[in-house]
Tab-separated table of C-alpha atoms and ligand atoms in Angstrom:
chain	number	residue	atom	x	y	z
B	1	MET	CA	22.589	0.229	-7.551
B	2	GLN	CA	21.588	0.462	-11.184
B	3	ASP	CA	21.591	3.953	-12.558
B	4	GLU	CA	18.168	3.599	-14.054
B	5	LEU	CA	16.194	0.479	-13.441
B	6	ARG	CA	13.858	0.265	-16.370
B	7	LEU	CA	10.844	-1.221	-14.687
B	8	GLN	CA	9.038	-0.847	-17.969
B	9	ASP	CA	11.250	-3.578	-19.403
B	10	TYR	CA	9.633	-6.104	-17.117
B	11	PRO	CA	8.678	-8.891	-19.516
B	12	ILE	CA	4.956	-9.329	-19.001
B	13	ALA	CA	1.589	-8.584	-20.478
B	14	SER	CA	2.854	-8.203	-23.979
B	15	HIS	CA	1.362	-9.696	-27.097
B	16	THR	CA	4.836	-10.914	-27.975
B	17	SER	CA	6.906	-13.298	-25.913
B	18	PRO	CA	9.834	-11.662	-24.170
B	19	THR	CA	13.308	-12.456	-25.446
B	20	LYS	CA	16.460	-12.289	-23.344
B	21	SER	CA	17.517	-9.068	-25.038
B	22	ASN	CA	14.385	-7.033	-24.326
B	23	THR	CA	13.705	-7.855	-20.695
B	24	GLY	CA	16.155	-5.481	-19.063
B	25	GLY	CA	17.477	-8.338	-16.958
B	26	TRP	CA	14.124	-9.212	-15.456
B	27	GLN	CA	13.007	-12.832	-15.279
B	28	VAL	CA	9.477	-14.031	-14.708
B	29	PRO	CA	9.316	-17.365	-12.861
B	30	GLN	CA	7.517	-20.038	-14.901
B	31	ARG	CA	4.677	-20.371	-12.383
B	32	LEU	CA	3.808	-16.679	-12.716
B	33	ARG	CA	3.675	-16.524	-16.490
B	34	ARG	CA	-0.103	-16.835	-16.500
B	35	VAL	CA	-0.538	-14.024	-13.974
B	36	LEU	CA	-1.095	-11.186	-16.414
B	37	SER	CA	-2.828	-8.569	-14.279
B	38	LEU	CA	-3.162	-7.634	-10.631
B	39	ALA	CA	-6.686	-9.058	-10.699
B	40	ASP	CA	-5.198	-12.483	-11.472
B	41	PHE	CA	-3.317	-12.295	-8.173
B	42	GLU	CA	-6.563	-11.651	-6.316
B	43	GLU	CA	-8.139	-14.781	-7.771
B	44	ALA	CA	-5.046	-16.833	-6.993
B	45	ALA	CA	-5.029	-15.506	-3.408
B	46	ARG	CA	-8.711	-16.354	-2.982
B	47	ARG	CA	-7.820	-19.988	-3.677
B	48	HIS	CA	-4.562	-19.981	-1.702
B	49	LEU	CA	-5.632	-18.335	1.560
B	50	PRO	CA	-7.963	-19.664	4.257
B	51	SER	CA	-11.240	-17.802	3.786
B	52	PRO	CA	-11.043	-15.727	7.023
B	53	ILE	CA	-7.645	-14.366	6.005
B	54	PHE	CA	-8.697	-13.634	2.439
B	55	ALA	CA	-11.783	-11.895	3.818
B	56	TYR	CA	-9.653	-9.784	6.156
B	57	VAL	CA	-7.451	-8.559	3.317
B	58	SER	CA	-10.110	-8.112	0.656
B	59	GLY	CA	-12.874	-6.661	2.807
B	60	GLY	CA	-14.085	-3.112	3.315
B	61	CYS	CA	-16.665	-2.164	5.919
B	62	GLU	CA	-20.443	-2.220	6.291
B	63	THR	CA	-21.961	-2.032	2.776
B	64	ASP	CA	-18.564	-1.744	1.004
B	65	ARG	CA	-19.687	1.442	-0.748
B	66	ALA	CA	-16.369	3.163	-0.059
B	67	LEU	CA	-14.458	0.098	-1.232
B	68	HIS	CA	-16.303	-0.184	-4.545
B	69	GLY	CA	-16.585	3.585	-5.041
B	70	SER	CA	-12.799	3.886	-5.114
B	71	GLU	CA	-12.551	1.490	-8.038
B	72	ASP	CA	-15.610	2.859	-9.859
B	73	ALA	CA	-14.173	6.386	-9.795
B	74	PHE	CA	-11.728	5.612	-12.597
B	75	ALA	CA	-14.709	5.402	-14.963
B	76	ASP	CA	-15.448	9.098	-14.282
B	77	TYR	CA	-12.881	10.065	-16.911
B	78	ASP	CA	-11.987	9.173	-20.461
B	79	TRP	CA	-8.501	9.553	-21.885
B	80	ILE	CA	-7.658	11.899	-24.733
B	81	PRO	CA	-4.427	10.539	-26.214
B	82	ARG	CA	-1.982	12.549	-28.328
B	83	VAL	CA	-0.335	10.952	-31.355
B	84	PHE	CA	2.930	11.176	-33.294
B	85	ILE	CA	4.910	12.153	-30.236
B	86	SER	CA	8.183	10.288	-30.007
B	87	THR	CA	8.059	8.363	-26.729
B	88	SER	CA	10.759	5.765	-27.337
B	89	ARG	CA	12.845	7.293	-24.555
B	90	ARG	CA	10.023	7.454	-22.053
B	91	SER	CA	10.818	6.789	-18.414
B	92	LEU	CA	8.809	6.185	-15.290
B	93	ALA	CA	11.538	7.588	-13.030
B	94	THR	CA	10.165	10.118	-10.574
B	95	THR	CA	11.689	12.283	-7.875
B	96	LEU	CA	9.879	12.591	-4.561
B	97	PHE	CA	11.314	14.143	-1.407
B	98	ASP	CA	14.663	14.646	-3.194
B	99	GLU	CA	14.864	10.940	-3.854
B	100	ARG	CA	14.771	9.351	-7.289
B	101	TRP	CA	12.457	6.339	-7.587
B	102	ALA	CA	12.129	3.987	-10.548
B	103	ALA	CA	8.387	4.700	-10.832
B	104	PRO	CA	5.785	6.833	-9.047
B	105	ILE	CA	4.272	3.804	-7.316
B	106	GLY	CA	4.771	2.292	-3.880
B	107	ILE	CA	3.452	-0.335	-1.488
B	108	ALA	CA	0.812	0.896	0.979
B	109	PRO	CA	1.075	-0.171	4.626
B	110	MET	CA	-0.915	-3.278	5.491
B	111	GLY	CA	-1.236	-4.682	8.982
B	112	VAL	CA	-0.497	-8.318	9.787
B	113	SER	CA	0.879	-8.989	6.296
B	114	ALA	CA	2.879	-11.850	7.797
B	115	LEU	CA	-0.400	-13.734	8.314
B	116	SER	CA	-1.109	-13.991	4.609
B	117	ALA	CA	2.487	-14.447	3.405
B	118	TYR	CA	5.553	-15.884	5.114
B	119	ARG	CA	7.472	-12.847	6.429
B	120	GLY	CA	4.967	-10.737	4.484
B	121	ASP	CA	6.288	-7.279	5.375
B	122	LEU	CA	9.846	-8.357	4.714
B	123	ILE	CA	9.196	-9.719	1.236
B	124	GLN	CA	7.192	-6.622	0.319
B	125	THR	CA	9.975	-4.314	1.416
B	126	GLN	CA	12.704	-6.391	-0.241
B	127	ALA	CA	10.846	-6.483	-3.535
B	128	ALA	CA	10.300	-2.716	-3.324
B	129	ALA	CA	13.982	-2.108	-2.563
B	130	ALA	CA	15.064	-4.197	-5.555
B	131	ALA	CA	12.635	-2.370	-7.833
B	132	GLN	CA	13.606	1.012	-6.357
B	133	ILE	CA	10.143	2.007	-5.275
B	134	PRO	CA	9.038	2.947	-1.743
B	135	ALA	CA	7.333	0.510	0.615
B	136	ILE	CA	5.526	1.690	3.724
B	137	MET	CA	5.628	-0.793	6.573
B	138	SER	CA	2.571	-0.927	8.815
B	139	GLY	CA	2.686	-0.131	12.504
B	140	SER	CA	0.341	-3.101	12.978
B	141	SER	CA	2.907	-5.506	11.635
B	142	LEU	CA	4.204	-8.738	13.086
B	143	ILE	CA	7.858	-8.162	12.153
B	144	ARG	CA	10.122	-5.804	14.062
B	145	LEU	CA	10.538	-2.429	12.424
B	146	GLU	CA	14.288	-2.697	13.009
B	147	ASP	CA	14.376	-5.809	10.785
B	148	ILE	CA	12.560	-3.985	8.007
B	149	ALA	CA	14.864	-0.962	8.216
B	150	ALA	CA	17.879	-3.278	8.000
B	151	ALA	CA	16.458	-5.012	4.906
B	152	ASN	CA	15.435	-1.780	3.189
B	153	PRO	CA	16.996	1.450	4.459
B	154	LYS	CA	14.638	3.424	2.189
B	155	ALA	CA	11.462	1.915	3.656
B	156	TRP	CA	8.939	4.275	5.248
B	157	PHE	CA	7.293	3.559	8.592
B	158	GLN	CA	3.572	4.047	9.209
B	159	ALA	CA	2.483	4.699	12.772
B	160	TYR	CA	-0.831	4.407	14.448
B	161	VAL	CA	-0.244	7.165	16.964
B	162	PRO	CA	-0.473	5.849	20.527
B	163	GLY	CA	-2.968	7.687	22.718
B	164	GLU	CA	-0.583	9.019	25.365
B	165	PRO	CA	2.004	11.785	24.733
B	166	GLU	CA	4.916	9.929	26.361
B	167	ARG	CA	4.188	6.828	24.289
B	168	ILE	CA	4.111	8.943	21.134
B	169	ASP	CA	7.596	10.273	21.861
B	170	ALA	CA	8.906	6.820	22.698
B	171	LEU	CA	7.603	5.334	19.450
B	172	VAL	CA	8.919	8.236	17.365
B	173	ASP	CA	12.338	7.820	18.993
B	174	ARG	CA	12.358	4.110	18.263
B	175	VAL	CA	11.483	4.669	14.596
B	176	ALA	CA	14.244	7.287	14.297
B	177	ALA	CA	16.791	5.055	16.046
B	178	ALA	CA	16.025	2.266	13.569
B	179	GLY	CA	17.061	4.610	10.758
B	180	PHE	CA	13.741	5.357	9.067
B	181	LYS	CA	13.739	8.699	7.256
B	182	THR	CA	10.029	8.967	6.483
B	183	LEU	CA	7.251	8.631	9.037
B	184	VAL	CA	3.679	8.196	7.859
B	185	VAL	CA	1.018	9.027	10.423
B	186	THR	CA	-2.365	7.488	9.721
B	187	ALA	CA	-5.148	9.939	10.481
B	188	ASP	CA	-8.329	8.074	9.616
B	189	VAL	CA	-8.526	5.565	12.455
B	190	PRO	CA	-9.880	7.459	15.491
B	191	VAL	CA	-11.847	4.260	16.020
B	192	SER	CA	-11.810	1.030	14.087
B	193	GLY	CA	-14.209	0.792	11.130
B	194	ASN	CA	-17.158	-1.571	11.318
B	195	ARG	CA	-15.661	-4.571	9.544
B	196	GLU	CA	-18.560	-6.909	10.023
B	197	ASN	CA	-17.343	-9.014	7.122
B	198	ASN	CA	-14.449	-10.105	9.367
B	199	ILE	CA	-16.910	-11.399	11.930
B	200	ARG	CA	-18.982	-13.147	9.297
B	201	ALA	CA	-15.840	-14.750	7.872
B	202	ARG	CA	-14.649	-15.688	11.401
B	203	PHE	CA	-11.533	-13.550	11.247
B	204	SER	CA	-10.798	-12.116	14.666
B	205	THR	CA	-8.066	-10.426	16.635
B	206	PRO	CA	-7.092	-12.162	18.844
B	207	LEU	CA	-6.986	-15.173	16.570
B	208	ARG	CA	-9.066	-17.793	18.348
B	209	PRO	CA	-8.127	-21.413	17.713
B	210	SER	CA	-11.218	-23.380	16.661
B	211	VAL	CA	-12.200	-26.480	14.728
B	212	ARG	CA	-13.276	-24.224	11.894
B	213	LEU	CA	-9.880	-22.468	11.852
B	214	ALA	CA	-8.127	-25.849	11.859
B	215	TRP	CA	-10.301	-26.979	8.942
B	216	ASP	CA	-9.530	-23.801	7.057
B	217	GLY	CA	-5.835	-24.556	7.540
B	218	ILE	CA	-6.074	-28.206	6.500
B	219	THR	CA	-7.934	-27.296	3.326
B	220	HIS	CA	-5.246	-24.746	2.395
B	221	PRO	CA	-2.085	-26.825	2.897
B	222	ARG	CA	0.276	-24.528	0.966
B	223	TRP	CA	-0.614	-21.684	3.300
B	224	LEU	CA	-0.643	-23.961	6.368
B	225	PHE	CA	2.874	-25.306	5.789
B	226	GLY	CA	4.377	-22.445	3.811
B	227	THR	CA	3.176	-19.610	6.025
B	228	ALA	CA	1.588	-20.669	9.341
B	229	PHE	CA	3.779	-23.584	10.462
B	230	LYS	CA	6.923	-22.121	8.933
B	231	THR	CA	6.368	-18.869	10.827
B	232	ILE	CA	5.692	-20.530	14.175
B	233	LEU	CA	8.588	-22.994	13.844
B	234	ARG	CA	11.144	-20.374	12.825
B	235	HIS	CA	9.941	-17.274	14.662
B	236	GLY	CA	7.448	-18.368	17.313
B	237	VAL	CA	3.919	-17.062	17.742
B	238	PRO	CA	3.720	-13.681	16.012
B	239	HIS	CA	3.438	-10.571	18.182
B	240	PHE	CA	2.378	-7.042	17.357
B	241	GLU	CA	5.897	-5.676	17.291
B	242	ASN	CA	5.581	-2.012	16.453
B	243	SER	CA	2.567	-0.387	18.049
B	244	HIS	CA	4.743	1.065	20.786
B	245	ALA	CA	8.364	1.495	21.777
B	246	THR	CA	8.435	-2.040	23.133
B	247	ARG	CA	7.154	-5.382	21.874
B	248	GLY	CA	3.371	-5.782	21.994
B	249	ALA	CA	1.059	-8.694	22.651
B	250	PRO	CA	1.045	-11.980	20.759
B	251	ILE	CA	-1.648	-12.171	18.123
B	252	ILE	CA	-3.479	-14.864	20.083
B	253	ALA	CA	-3.473	-13.003	23.430
B	254	SER	CA	-6.850	-12.161	24.894
B	255	ASN	CA	-5.628	-8.635	25.738
B	256	VAL	CA	-4.382	-7.980	22.191
B	257	MET	CA	-7.024	-5.295	21.655
B	258	ARG	CA	-4.939	-3.116	23.966
B	259	GLU	CA	-2.592	-2.744	21.007
B	260	PHE	CA	-5.248	-0.712	19.275
B	261	GLY	CA	-5.936	1.545	22.355
B	262	ALA	CA	-8.136	4.649	22.365
B	263	ARG	CA	-7.329	7.147	19.641
B	264	ASP	CA	-10.514	9.148	19.313
B	265	HIS	CA	-9.094	11.990	21.400
B	266	LEU	CA	-6.169	12.564	19.023
B	267	ASN	CA	-6.072	16.017	17.410
B	268	TRP	CA	-3.723	18.374	15.556
B	269	ALA	CA	-1.832	19.122	18.788
B	270	HIS	CA	-0.609	15.521	18.665
B	271	VAL	CA	0.546	16.109	15.093
B	272	GLN	CA	2.408	19.161	16.360
B	273	GLN	CA	4.035	17.044	19.066
B	274	ILE	CA	5.176	14.524	16.467
B	275	ARG	CA	6.426	17.255	14.146
B	276	GLU	CA	8.542	18.742	16.932
B	277	ARG	CA	10.031	15.366	17.857
B	278	TRP	CA	10.488	13.787	14.405
B	279	LYS	CA	13.344	15.244	12.392
B	280	GLY	CA	12.712	13.253	9.224
B	281	ARG	CA	9.989	13.592	6.609
B	282	LEU	CA	6.463	13.501	7.901
B	283	VAL	CA	3.530	12.307	5.818
B	284	ILE	CA	-0.113	12.310	6.920
B	285	LYS	CA	-2.169	9.457	5.454
B	286	GLY	CA	-5.938	9.341	5.271
B	287	ILE	CA	-6.797	12.869	4.104
B	288	LEU	CA	-9.938	13.438	2.027
B	289	ALA	CA	-11.050	17.004	2.876
B	290	PRO	CA	-9.221	19.961	1.265
B	291	GLU	CA	-9.324	21.736	4.659
B	292	ASP	CA	-7.469	18.839	6.304
B	293	ALA	CA	-4.897	18.901	3.523
B	294	GLN	CA	-4.247	22.555	4.344
B	295	MET	CA	-4.050	21.745	8.065
B	296	ALA	CA	-1.504	19.010	7.407
B	297	ARG	CA	0.632	21.422	5.447
B	298	GLN	CA	0.246	24.102	8.118
B	299	TYR	CA	1.331	21.677	10.846
B	300	GLY	CA	4.509	20.892	8.989
B	301	ALA	CA	3.740	17.646	7.186
B	302	ASP	CA	5.994	17.233	4.160
B	303	GLY	CA	3.268	15.508	2.195
B	304	ILE	CA	-0.095	13.795	2.428
B	305	ILE	CA	-1.690	10.608	1.193
B	306	VAL	CA	-5.261	11.047	-0.007
B	307	SER	CA	-6.904	7.823	1.115
B	308	ASN	CA	-10.091	6.300	2.479
B	309	HIS	CA	-8.098	3.435	3.991
B	310	GLY	CA	-9.056	1.065	1.202
B	311	GLY	CA	-12.732	1.532	2.092
B	312	ARG	CA	-12.170	-0.059	5.480
B	313	GLN	CA	-13.040	2.858	7.767
B	314	LEU	CA	-15.978	5.163	6.953
B	315	ASP	CA	-18.462	3.449	4.695
B	316	GLY	CA	-19.502	5.748	1.875
B	317	ALA	CA	-16.365	7.875	2.230
B	318	ILE	CA	-15.573	9.679	-1.018
B	319	ALA	CA	-13.352	7.844	-3.476
B	320	PRO	CA	-9.776	9.155	-3.175
B	321	LEU	CA	-9.636	9.849	-6.920
B	322	ARG	CA	-12.762	12.013	-6.634
B	323	ALA	CA	-11.332	13.890	-3.642
B	324	LEU	CA	-7.978	14.460	-5.325
B	325	PRO	CA	-8.599	17.529	-7.553
B	326	ASP	CA	-9.980	19.673	-4.702
B	327	VAL	CA	-7.179	18.584	-2.385
B	328	VAL	CA	-4.521	19.497	-4.962
B	329	ARG	CA	-6.197	22.856	-5.517
B	330	ALA	CA	-6.196	23.503	-1.756
B	331	VAL	CA	-2.478	22.894	-1.205
B	332	GLY	CA	-1.118	23.949	-4.561
B	333	PRO	CA	0.574	21.997	-7.358
B	334	ASP	CA	4.013	21.798	-5.734
B	335	TYR	CA	2.997	20.185	-2.454
B	336	PRO	CA	3.510	16.389	-2.501
B	337	VAL	CA	0.010	14.935	-2.673
B	338	MET	CA	0.032	11.154	-2.872
B	339	ILE	CA	-2.953	8.842	-3.118
B	340	ASP	CA	-4.112	5.255	-2.604
B	341	GLY	CA	-7.264	3.187	-2.943
B	342	GLY	CA	-8.471	0.936	-5.725
B	343	PHE	CA	-5.515	1.355	-8.104
B	344	ARG	CA	-5.325	-1.854	-10.108
B	345	ARG	CA	-4.063	-0.831	-13.550
B	346	GLY	CA	-1.224	1.280	-14.820
B	347	SER	CA	-3.814	3.559	-16.416
B	348	ASP	CA	-5.411	4.107	-12.979
B	349	VAL	CA	-2.052	5.325	-11.706
B	350	LEU	CA	-1.578	7.615	-14.715
B	351	MET	CA	-5.061	9.060	-14.171
B	352	ALA	CA	-4.239	10.140	-10.618
B	353	LEU	CA	-0.972	11.676	-11.846
B	354	ALA	CA	-2.901	13.583	-14.511
B	355	LEU	CA	-5.149	14.929	-11.755
B	356	GLY	CA	-2.207	16.212	-9.756
B	357	ALA	CA	-1.014	13.342	-7.549
B	358	LYS	CA	2.769	12.956	-7.316
B	359	PHE	CA	2.757	9.315	-6.298
B	360	VAL	CA	0.349	6.385	-6.031
B	361	PHE	CA	0.358	3.627	-3.434
B	362	VAL	CA	-1.200	0.219	-3.912
B	363	GLY	CA	-2.266	-2.126	-1.129
B	364	ARG	CA	-4.145	-5.395	-1.533
B	365	PRO	CA	-2.631	-6.598	-4.840
B	366	PHE	CA	0.853	-6.668	-3.280
B	367	ASN	CA	-0.508	-8.552	-0.288
B	368	TYR	CA	-2.095	-11.162	-2.588
B	369	ALA	CA	1.061	-11.370	-4.690
B	370	GLY	CA	3.220	-12.050	-1.637
B	371	ALA	CA	0.763	-14.650	-0.362
B	372	VAL	CA	0.685	-16.532	-3.636
B	373	ALA	CA	4.346	-16.389	-4.658
B	374	GLY	CA	6.467	-14.696	-1.989
B	375	GLN	CA	8.925	-11.990	-2.967
B	376	ALA	CA	8.899	-13.083	-6.614
B	377	GLY	CA	5.161	-12.508	-6.584
B	378	VAL	CA	5.520	-8.963	-5.267
B	379	THR	CA	8.201	-8.236	-7.879
B	380	HIS	CA	5.881	-9.598	-10.548
B	381	ALA	CA	3.044	-7.359	-9.360
B	382	ILE	CA	5.318	-4.305	-9.447
B	383	GLY	CA	6.450	-5.299	-12.929
B	384	ILE	CA	2.895	-5.706	-14.208
B	385	LEU	CA	1.899	-2.270	-12.961
B	386	ALA	CA	5.018	-0.579	-14.313
B	387	THR	CA	4.714	-2.247	-17.696
B	388	GLU	CA	1.106	-1.166	-17.991
B	389	MET	CA	2.094	2.395	-17.107
B	390	ALA	CA	4.891	2.517	-19.638
B	391	ARG	CA	2.725	1.126	-22.421
B	392	ASN	CA	-0.042	3.596	-21.713
B	393	MET	CA	2.397	6.493	-21.599
B	394	ALA	CA	3.327	5.631	-25.188
B	395	LEU	CA	-0.334	5.376	-26.125
B	396	LEU	CA	-1.010	8.760	-24.521
B	397	GLY	CA	2.058	10.416	-25.999
B	398	VAL	CA	3.946	11.311	-22.810
B	399	LEU	CA	7.627	10.838	-22.050
B	400	ASN	CA	7.530	11.300	-18.291
B	401	PRO	CA	4.807	10.937	-15.672
B	402	SER	CA	5.148	14.654	-14.935
B	403	GLU	CA	3.898	15.502	-18.442
B	404	LEU	CA	0.460	14.128	-17.630
B	405	GLY	CA	-2.200	16.719	-16.947
B	406	PRO	CA	-5.897	17.487	-17.130
B	407	GLN	CA	-5.496	18.022	-20.885
B	408	HIS	CA	-5.307	14.225	-21.189
B	409	LEU	CA	-8.665	13.671	-19.519
B	410	ARG	CA	-12.289	14.488	-20.166
B	411	GLN	CA	-14.701	14.076	-17.266
B	412	ARG	CA	-17.827	12.193	-18.191
B	413	SER	CA	-21.072	13.970	-17.600
B	414	ARG	CA	-23.204	12.065	-15.130
H	501	FMN	C1	-5.196	-5.912	4.810
H	501	FMN	C2	-5.033	-4.429	4.964
H	501	FMN	C3	-4.400	-3.921	6.076
H	501	FMN	C4	-4.216	-2.540	6.194
H	501	FMN	N1	-3.523	-2.056	7.270
H	501	FMN	C5	-3.232	-0.741	7.318
H	501	FMN	C6	-2.387	-0.249	8.330
H	501	FMN	O1	-1.896	-0.985	9.171
H	501	FMN	N2	-2.132	1.085	8.345
H	501	FMN	C7	-2.643	1.942	7.414
H	501	FMN	O2	-2.381	3.146	7.468
H	501	FMN	N3	-3.428	1.491	6.422
H	501	FMN	C8	-3.720	0.170	6.348
H	501	FMN	N4	-4.484	-0.301	5.324
H	501	FMN	C9	-4.911	0.622	4.251
H	501	FMN	C10	-3.872	0.671	3.145
H	501	FMN	O3	-2.685	1.276	3.571
H	501	FMN	C11	-4.365	1.454	1.931
H	501	FMN	O4	-4.854	2.700	2.343
H	501	FMN	C12	-5.427	0.730	1.124
H	501	FMN	O5	-5.320	-0.663	1.229
H	501	FMN	C13	-5.304	1.138	-0.324
H	501	FMN	O6	-6.285	0.561	-1.073
H	501	FMN	P1	-6.059	-0.741	-2.021
H	501	FMN	O7	-5.899	-1.907	-1.115
H	501	FMN	O8	-7.349	-0.746	-2.776
H	501	FMN	O9	-4.880	-0.488	-2.896
H	501	FMN	C14	-4.711	-1.665	5.202
H	501	FMN	C15	-5.361	-2.201	4.088
H	501	FMN	C16	-5.520	-3.562	3.952
H	501	FMN	C17	-6.192	-4.095	2.719
């Protein structure tokens, strides 16, 4: 392992062309040289993916207010940069949970990633491992958690807690046996959000074969051959692999909804049960209220992720960035508060760090990047984000992410 992987040396988004000597060993494949921002990946994915699958990944719920609010929130603040501070030795390296990461960014868990990219979860986790950043694998994934742990021993596992106590224990034991050290429990899905855009776009679970679906495939041949056929030929029909201790239903099964069983009775006693069983680090994801942040801490969670689930659960839920300051105040500056939702630029990441977050997770852009260009695409997306962060740290006059603070921001009056 490299002592210090300088993600900021990733050769992209510069007004000068990279030379061999200033790229820190990174190489950008020719076909990705025109992908200059994470937004470019979204446009490329829109063309590459059948429309129901793109709609599933990109969508929010109901009116999409929560989805758009998360991105709009970054305009609440303006930066106040400092000048003539030597930043030539700046570094993105960040310690979290006694582990040193190359940058304070990670890949958020996304269900059925292997539908949009061939072996989607695997390429995400491999790219994260190579870049030395964390990747959280989704409990709604189509690849066995044991395979992910083998590919990336530092990966985190996200669980949708099963409804019954004995199933909770069995899943926790399986995750521990696979070697995961960090368990992320998602809190904001007592029921599924109203994703009517999925219905409009004809995305459904179970996936129902139809003429329309076939047409969508035929008109997106790179996805059809590179992802769909390749997956079925090499691995068979995908199953939900990780909802429980044993393999779940195939994605086309009529009873697949059982995978998502009733969760609206879950409460803090279930968190207590998990805390007693799980010896590793426990993170609760999907916190927005300061009171819930305090509860998570009280029940023994080692950290929390402030999140509105990418705007896919409660429409109109507060933007994570707007919830962040009160949450940090409630649990104190030393408690690991992480965040996700709408982060698309390095400066977005730096803004959350300035407001007290320790780490930022990013979802959709990594999904699009994997769909469009496999593992190289995910690496490229990580590189873009890191490069943007490093450049903006110089422009702000900070050497380390931990130097960022409210002194660098001025809130706009509304
Ligand atoms: C396609 C997709 C699938 C997701 N699946 C899960 C999941 O299985 N578990 C989970 O906790 N969050 C899931 N999320 C939410 C993400 O982990 C994350 O909170 C959100 O996507 C962050 O916002 P961003 O996509 O704007 O970066 C999913 C999000 C997307 C877009």
